Short mmCIF file of C-alpha atoms in Angstrom, two decimals:
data_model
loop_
_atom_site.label_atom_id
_atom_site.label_comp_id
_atom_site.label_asym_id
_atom_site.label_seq_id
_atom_site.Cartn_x
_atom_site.Cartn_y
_atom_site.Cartn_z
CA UNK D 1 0.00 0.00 0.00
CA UNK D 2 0.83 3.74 -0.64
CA UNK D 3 2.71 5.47 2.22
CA UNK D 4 2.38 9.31 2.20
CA UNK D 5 4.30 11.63 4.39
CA UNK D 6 1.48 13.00 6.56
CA UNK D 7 1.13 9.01 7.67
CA UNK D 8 4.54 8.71 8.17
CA UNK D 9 4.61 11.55 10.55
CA UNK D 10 1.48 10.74 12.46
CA UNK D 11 2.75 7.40 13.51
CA UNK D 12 6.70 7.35 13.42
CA UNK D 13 8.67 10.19 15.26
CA UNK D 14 11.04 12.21 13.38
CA UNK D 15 14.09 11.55 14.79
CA UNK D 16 13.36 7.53 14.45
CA UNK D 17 15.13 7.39 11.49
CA UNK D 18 18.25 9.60 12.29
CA UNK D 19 18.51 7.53 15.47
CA UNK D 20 18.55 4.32 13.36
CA UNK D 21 21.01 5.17 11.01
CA UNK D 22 23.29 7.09 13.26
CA UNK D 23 27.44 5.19 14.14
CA UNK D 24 27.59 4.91 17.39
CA UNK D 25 30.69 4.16 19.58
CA UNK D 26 33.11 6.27 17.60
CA UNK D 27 35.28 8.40 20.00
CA UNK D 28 34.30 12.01 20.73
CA UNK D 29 36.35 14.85 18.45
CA UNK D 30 35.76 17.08 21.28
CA UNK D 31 36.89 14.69 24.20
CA UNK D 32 38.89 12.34 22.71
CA UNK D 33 41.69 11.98 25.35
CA UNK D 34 38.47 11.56 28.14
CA UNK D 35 37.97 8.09 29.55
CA UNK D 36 34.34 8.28 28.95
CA UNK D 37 34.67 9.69 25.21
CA UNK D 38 32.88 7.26 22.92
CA UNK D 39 29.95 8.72 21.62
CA UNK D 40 26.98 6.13 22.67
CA UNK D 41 23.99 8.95 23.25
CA UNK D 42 21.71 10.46 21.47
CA UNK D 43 19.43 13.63 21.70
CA UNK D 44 15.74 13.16 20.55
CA UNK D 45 15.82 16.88 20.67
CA UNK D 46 18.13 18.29 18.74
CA UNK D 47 18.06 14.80 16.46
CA UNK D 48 21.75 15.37 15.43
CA UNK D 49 24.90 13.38 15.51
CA UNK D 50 25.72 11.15 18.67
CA UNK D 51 27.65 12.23 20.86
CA UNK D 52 29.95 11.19 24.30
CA UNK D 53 28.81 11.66 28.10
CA UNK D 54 31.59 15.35 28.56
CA UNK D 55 29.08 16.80 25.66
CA UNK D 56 25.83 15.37 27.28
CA UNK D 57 26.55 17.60 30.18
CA UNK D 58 26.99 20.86 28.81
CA UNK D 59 25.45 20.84 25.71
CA UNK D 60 22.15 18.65 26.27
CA UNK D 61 21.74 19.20 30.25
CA UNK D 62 17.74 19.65 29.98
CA UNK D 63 17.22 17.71 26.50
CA UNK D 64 15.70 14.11 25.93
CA UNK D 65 18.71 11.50 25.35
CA UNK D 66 18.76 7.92 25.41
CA UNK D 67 21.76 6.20 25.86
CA UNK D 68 22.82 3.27 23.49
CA UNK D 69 24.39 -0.08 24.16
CA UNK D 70 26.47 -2.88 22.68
CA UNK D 71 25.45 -6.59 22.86
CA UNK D 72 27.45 -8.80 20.37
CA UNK D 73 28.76 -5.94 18.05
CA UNK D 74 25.26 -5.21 17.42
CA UNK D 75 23.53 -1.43 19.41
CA UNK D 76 20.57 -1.94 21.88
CA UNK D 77 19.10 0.34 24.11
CA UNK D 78 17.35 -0.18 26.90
CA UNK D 79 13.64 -1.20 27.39
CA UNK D 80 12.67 1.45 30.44
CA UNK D 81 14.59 4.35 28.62
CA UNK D 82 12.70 3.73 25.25
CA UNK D 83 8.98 3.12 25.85
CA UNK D 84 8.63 6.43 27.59
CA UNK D 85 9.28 7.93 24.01
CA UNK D 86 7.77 4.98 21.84
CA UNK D 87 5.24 2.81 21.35
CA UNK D 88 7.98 -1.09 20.96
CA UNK D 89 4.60 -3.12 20.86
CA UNK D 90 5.55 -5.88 18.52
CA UNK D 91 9.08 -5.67 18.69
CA UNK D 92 10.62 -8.54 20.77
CA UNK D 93 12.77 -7.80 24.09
CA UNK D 94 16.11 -9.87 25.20
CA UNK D 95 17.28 -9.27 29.04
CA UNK D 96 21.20 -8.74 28.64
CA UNK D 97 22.88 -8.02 31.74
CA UNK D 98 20.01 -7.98 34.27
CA UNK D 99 18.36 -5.04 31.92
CA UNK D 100 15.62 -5.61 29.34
CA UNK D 101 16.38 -4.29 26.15
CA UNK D 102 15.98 -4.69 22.27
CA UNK D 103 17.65 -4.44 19.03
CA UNK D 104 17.83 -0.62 16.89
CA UNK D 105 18.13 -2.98 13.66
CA UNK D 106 17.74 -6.06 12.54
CA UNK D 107 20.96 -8.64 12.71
CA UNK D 108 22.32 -10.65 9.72
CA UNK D 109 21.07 -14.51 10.51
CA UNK D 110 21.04 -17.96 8.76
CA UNK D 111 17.43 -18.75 6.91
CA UNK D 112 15.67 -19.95 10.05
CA UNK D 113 15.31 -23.95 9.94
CA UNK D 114 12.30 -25.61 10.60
CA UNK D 115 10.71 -26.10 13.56
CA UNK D 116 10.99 -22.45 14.55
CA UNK D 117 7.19 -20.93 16.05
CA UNK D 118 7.89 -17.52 15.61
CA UNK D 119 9.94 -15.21 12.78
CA UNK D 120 10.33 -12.06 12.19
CA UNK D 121 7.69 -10.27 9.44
CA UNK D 122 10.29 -8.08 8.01
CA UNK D 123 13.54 -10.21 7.46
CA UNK D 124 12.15 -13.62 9.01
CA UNK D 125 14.50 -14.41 11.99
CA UNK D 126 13.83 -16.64 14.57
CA UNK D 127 12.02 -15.00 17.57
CA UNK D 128 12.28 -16.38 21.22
CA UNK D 129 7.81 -15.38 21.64
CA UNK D 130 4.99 -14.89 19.53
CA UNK D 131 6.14 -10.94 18.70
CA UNK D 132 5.83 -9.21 15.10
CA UNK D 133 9.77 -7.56 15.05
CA UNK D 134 12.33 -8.43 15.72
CA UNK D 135 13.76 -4.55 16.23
CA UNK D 136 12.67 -1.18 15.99
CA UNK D 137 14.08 -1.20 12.46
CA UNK D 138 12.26 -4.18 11.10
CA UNK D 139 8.58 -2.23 12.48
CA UNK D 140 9.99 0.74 10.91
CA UNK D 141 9.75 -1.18 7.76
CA UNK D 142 6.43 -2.94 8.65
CA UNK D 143 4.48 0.34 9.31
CA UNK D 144 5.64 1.72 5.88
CA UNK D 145 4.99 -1.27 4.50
CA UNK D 146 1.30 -2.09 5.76
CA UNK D 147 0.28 0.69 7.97
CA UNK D 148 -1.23 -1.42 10.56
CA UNK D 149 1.59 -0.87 13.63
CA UNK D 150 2.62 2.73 15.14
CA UNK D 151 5.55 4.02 17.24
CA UNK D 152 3.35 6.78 18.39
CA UNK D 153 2.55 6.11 22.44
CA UNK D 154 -1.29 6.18 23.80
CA UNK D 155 -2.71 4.21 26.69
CA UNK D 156 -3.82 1.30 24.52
CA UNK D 157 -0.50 0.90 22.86
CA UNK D 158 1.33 1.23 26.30
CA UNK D 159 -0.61 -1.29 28.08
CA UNK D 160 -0.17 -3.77 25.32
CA UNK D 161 3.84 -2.77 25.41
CA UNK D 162 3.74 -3.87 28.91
CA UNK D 163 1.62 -7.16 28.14
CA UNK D 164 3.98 -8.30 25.77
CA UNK D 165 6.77 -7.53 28.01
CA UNK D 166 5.43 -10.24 30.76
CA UNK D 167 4.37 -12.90 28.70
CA UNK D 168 8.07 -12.86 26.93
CA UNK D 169 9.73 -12.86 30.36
CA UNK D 170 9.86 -16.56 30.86
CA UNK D 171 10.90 -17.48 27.53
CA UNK D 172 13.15 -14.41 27.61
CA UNK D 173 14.77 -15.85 30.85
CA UNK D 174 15.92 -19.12 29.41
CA UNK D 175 17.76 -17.66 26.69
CA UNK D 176 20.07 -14.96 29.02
CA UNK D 177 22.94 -17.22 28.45
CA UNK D 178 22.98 -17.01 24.44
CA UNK D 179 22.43 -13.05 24.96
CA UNK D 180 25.09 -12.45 28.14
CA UNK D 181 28.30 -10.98 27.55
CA UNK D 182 31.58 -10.91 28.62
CA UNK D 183 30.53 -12.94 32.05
CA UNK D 184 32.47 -15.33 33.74
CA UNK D 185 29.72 -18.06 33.79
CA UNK D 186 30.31 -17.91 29.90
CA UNK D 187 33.87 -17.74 29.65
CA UNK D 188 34.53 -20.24 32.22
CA UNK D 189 32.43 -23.11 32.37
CA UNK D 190 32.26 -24.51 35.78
CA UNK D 191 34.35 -27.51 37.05
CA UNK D 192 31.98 -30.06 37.69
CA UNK D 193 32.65 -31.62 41.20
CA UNK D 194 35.01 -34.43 42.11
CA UNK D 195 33.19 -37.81 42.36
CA UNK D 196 33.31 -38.94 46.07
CA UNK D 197 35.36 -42.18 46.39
CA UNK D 198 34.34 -45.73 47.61
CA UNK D 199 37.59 -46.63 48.48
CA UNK D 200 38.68 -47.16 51.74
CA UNK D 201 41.68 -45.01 53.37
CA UNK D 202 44.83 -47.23 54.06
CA UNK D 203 45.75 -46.86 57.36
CA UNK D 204 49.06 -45.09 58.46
CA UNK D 205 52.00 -47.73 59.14
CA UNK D 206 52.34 -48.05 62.60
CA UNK D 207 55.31 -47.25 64.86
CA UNK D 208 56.83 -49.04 67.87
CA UNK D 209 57.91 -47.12 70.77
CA UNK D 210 61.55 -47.37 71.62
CA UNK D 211 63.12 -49.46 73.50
CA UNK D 212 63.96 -48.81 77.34
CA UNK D 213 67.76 -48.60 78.12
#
């Protein structure tokens, strides 16, 4: 169906799309030699460049940001920074680090095998629950394609954000090891524990006590 721009104002935000095509992680120009300098935020404001946490503070003080994260190479952000500025209904949610969070785009994946319950509408990977995206760029894509999602928030749409945030939970849980990084459960699996033995201990060789002179 025909997209026109009035639609695509009235239900996607118009910094979505700077925000999903925006390099992150690059080190600040400004504050470079800082040892907080890589450039991981991003002002829904002023919907420009991102930018490191030295330029946060003095030039976006009192302006919406949202920070971004890193899980396998790939950005995230987090789920209780986002849905106060956007509708994620549909879009699946991973917990990574104690935090629940989801995808910016979608991530390059094998053709999904069979077997698999739930895919992804817009470039059909495999989804841990019954969710329409799998990332805020693949609904991008849907709503421009069909019409029939929004990113715009309401009460509906937030109370249906939240439902489909605790019925993925459990499923959600069970898959924290494939998502985890860098923790030392992954890196080092555990040493499973030394078998108790049957045998019995040999007694220590006895010793007489010296003779009287």
């Amino acid at each position: 169906m025909g997209f026109t721009f009035e639609q695509d104002t009235m239900l996607v935000p118009p910094w979505l799309n700077s925000l999903l095509n925006t390099p992150f992680f690059n080190v600040c120009r400004i504050h470079g030699d800082a040892a907080r300098s890589e450039c991981n935020m991003f002002c829904l404001d002023c919907n420009v460049d991102a930018f490191c946490f030295y330029c946060r503070s003095s030039r976006h003080k009192d302006h919406q940001v949202i920070q971004i994260r890193r899980s396998s190479y790939h950005d995230v952000v987090r789920v209780a920074e986002i849905q106060k500025v956007l509708d994620i209904s549909g879009v699946q949610t991973y917990v990574i680090n104690s935090a629940r969070v989801l995808f910016l785009n979608e991530r390059p994946q094998p053709k999904s095998g069979k077997g698999v319950a739930h895919i992804c509408e817009i470039c059909g990977r495999s989804l841990l629950d019954p969710f329409r995206f799998c990332s805020l760029g693949c609904k991008l894509v849907g709503i421009r394609r069909n019409g029939d999602a929004s990113f715009v928030l309401d009460g509906n749409n937030e109370a249906s954000s939240m439902e489909g945030m605790s019925r993925s939970s459990v499923s959600s849980r069970q898959q924290r090891e494939e998502l985890r990084e860098g923790s030392q459960q992954d890196m080092y699996p555990a040493t499973p524990p030394t078998p108790a033995s049957n045998a019995r201990r040999r007694k220590g060789i006895p010793h007489r006590a010296p003779f009287g002179s």
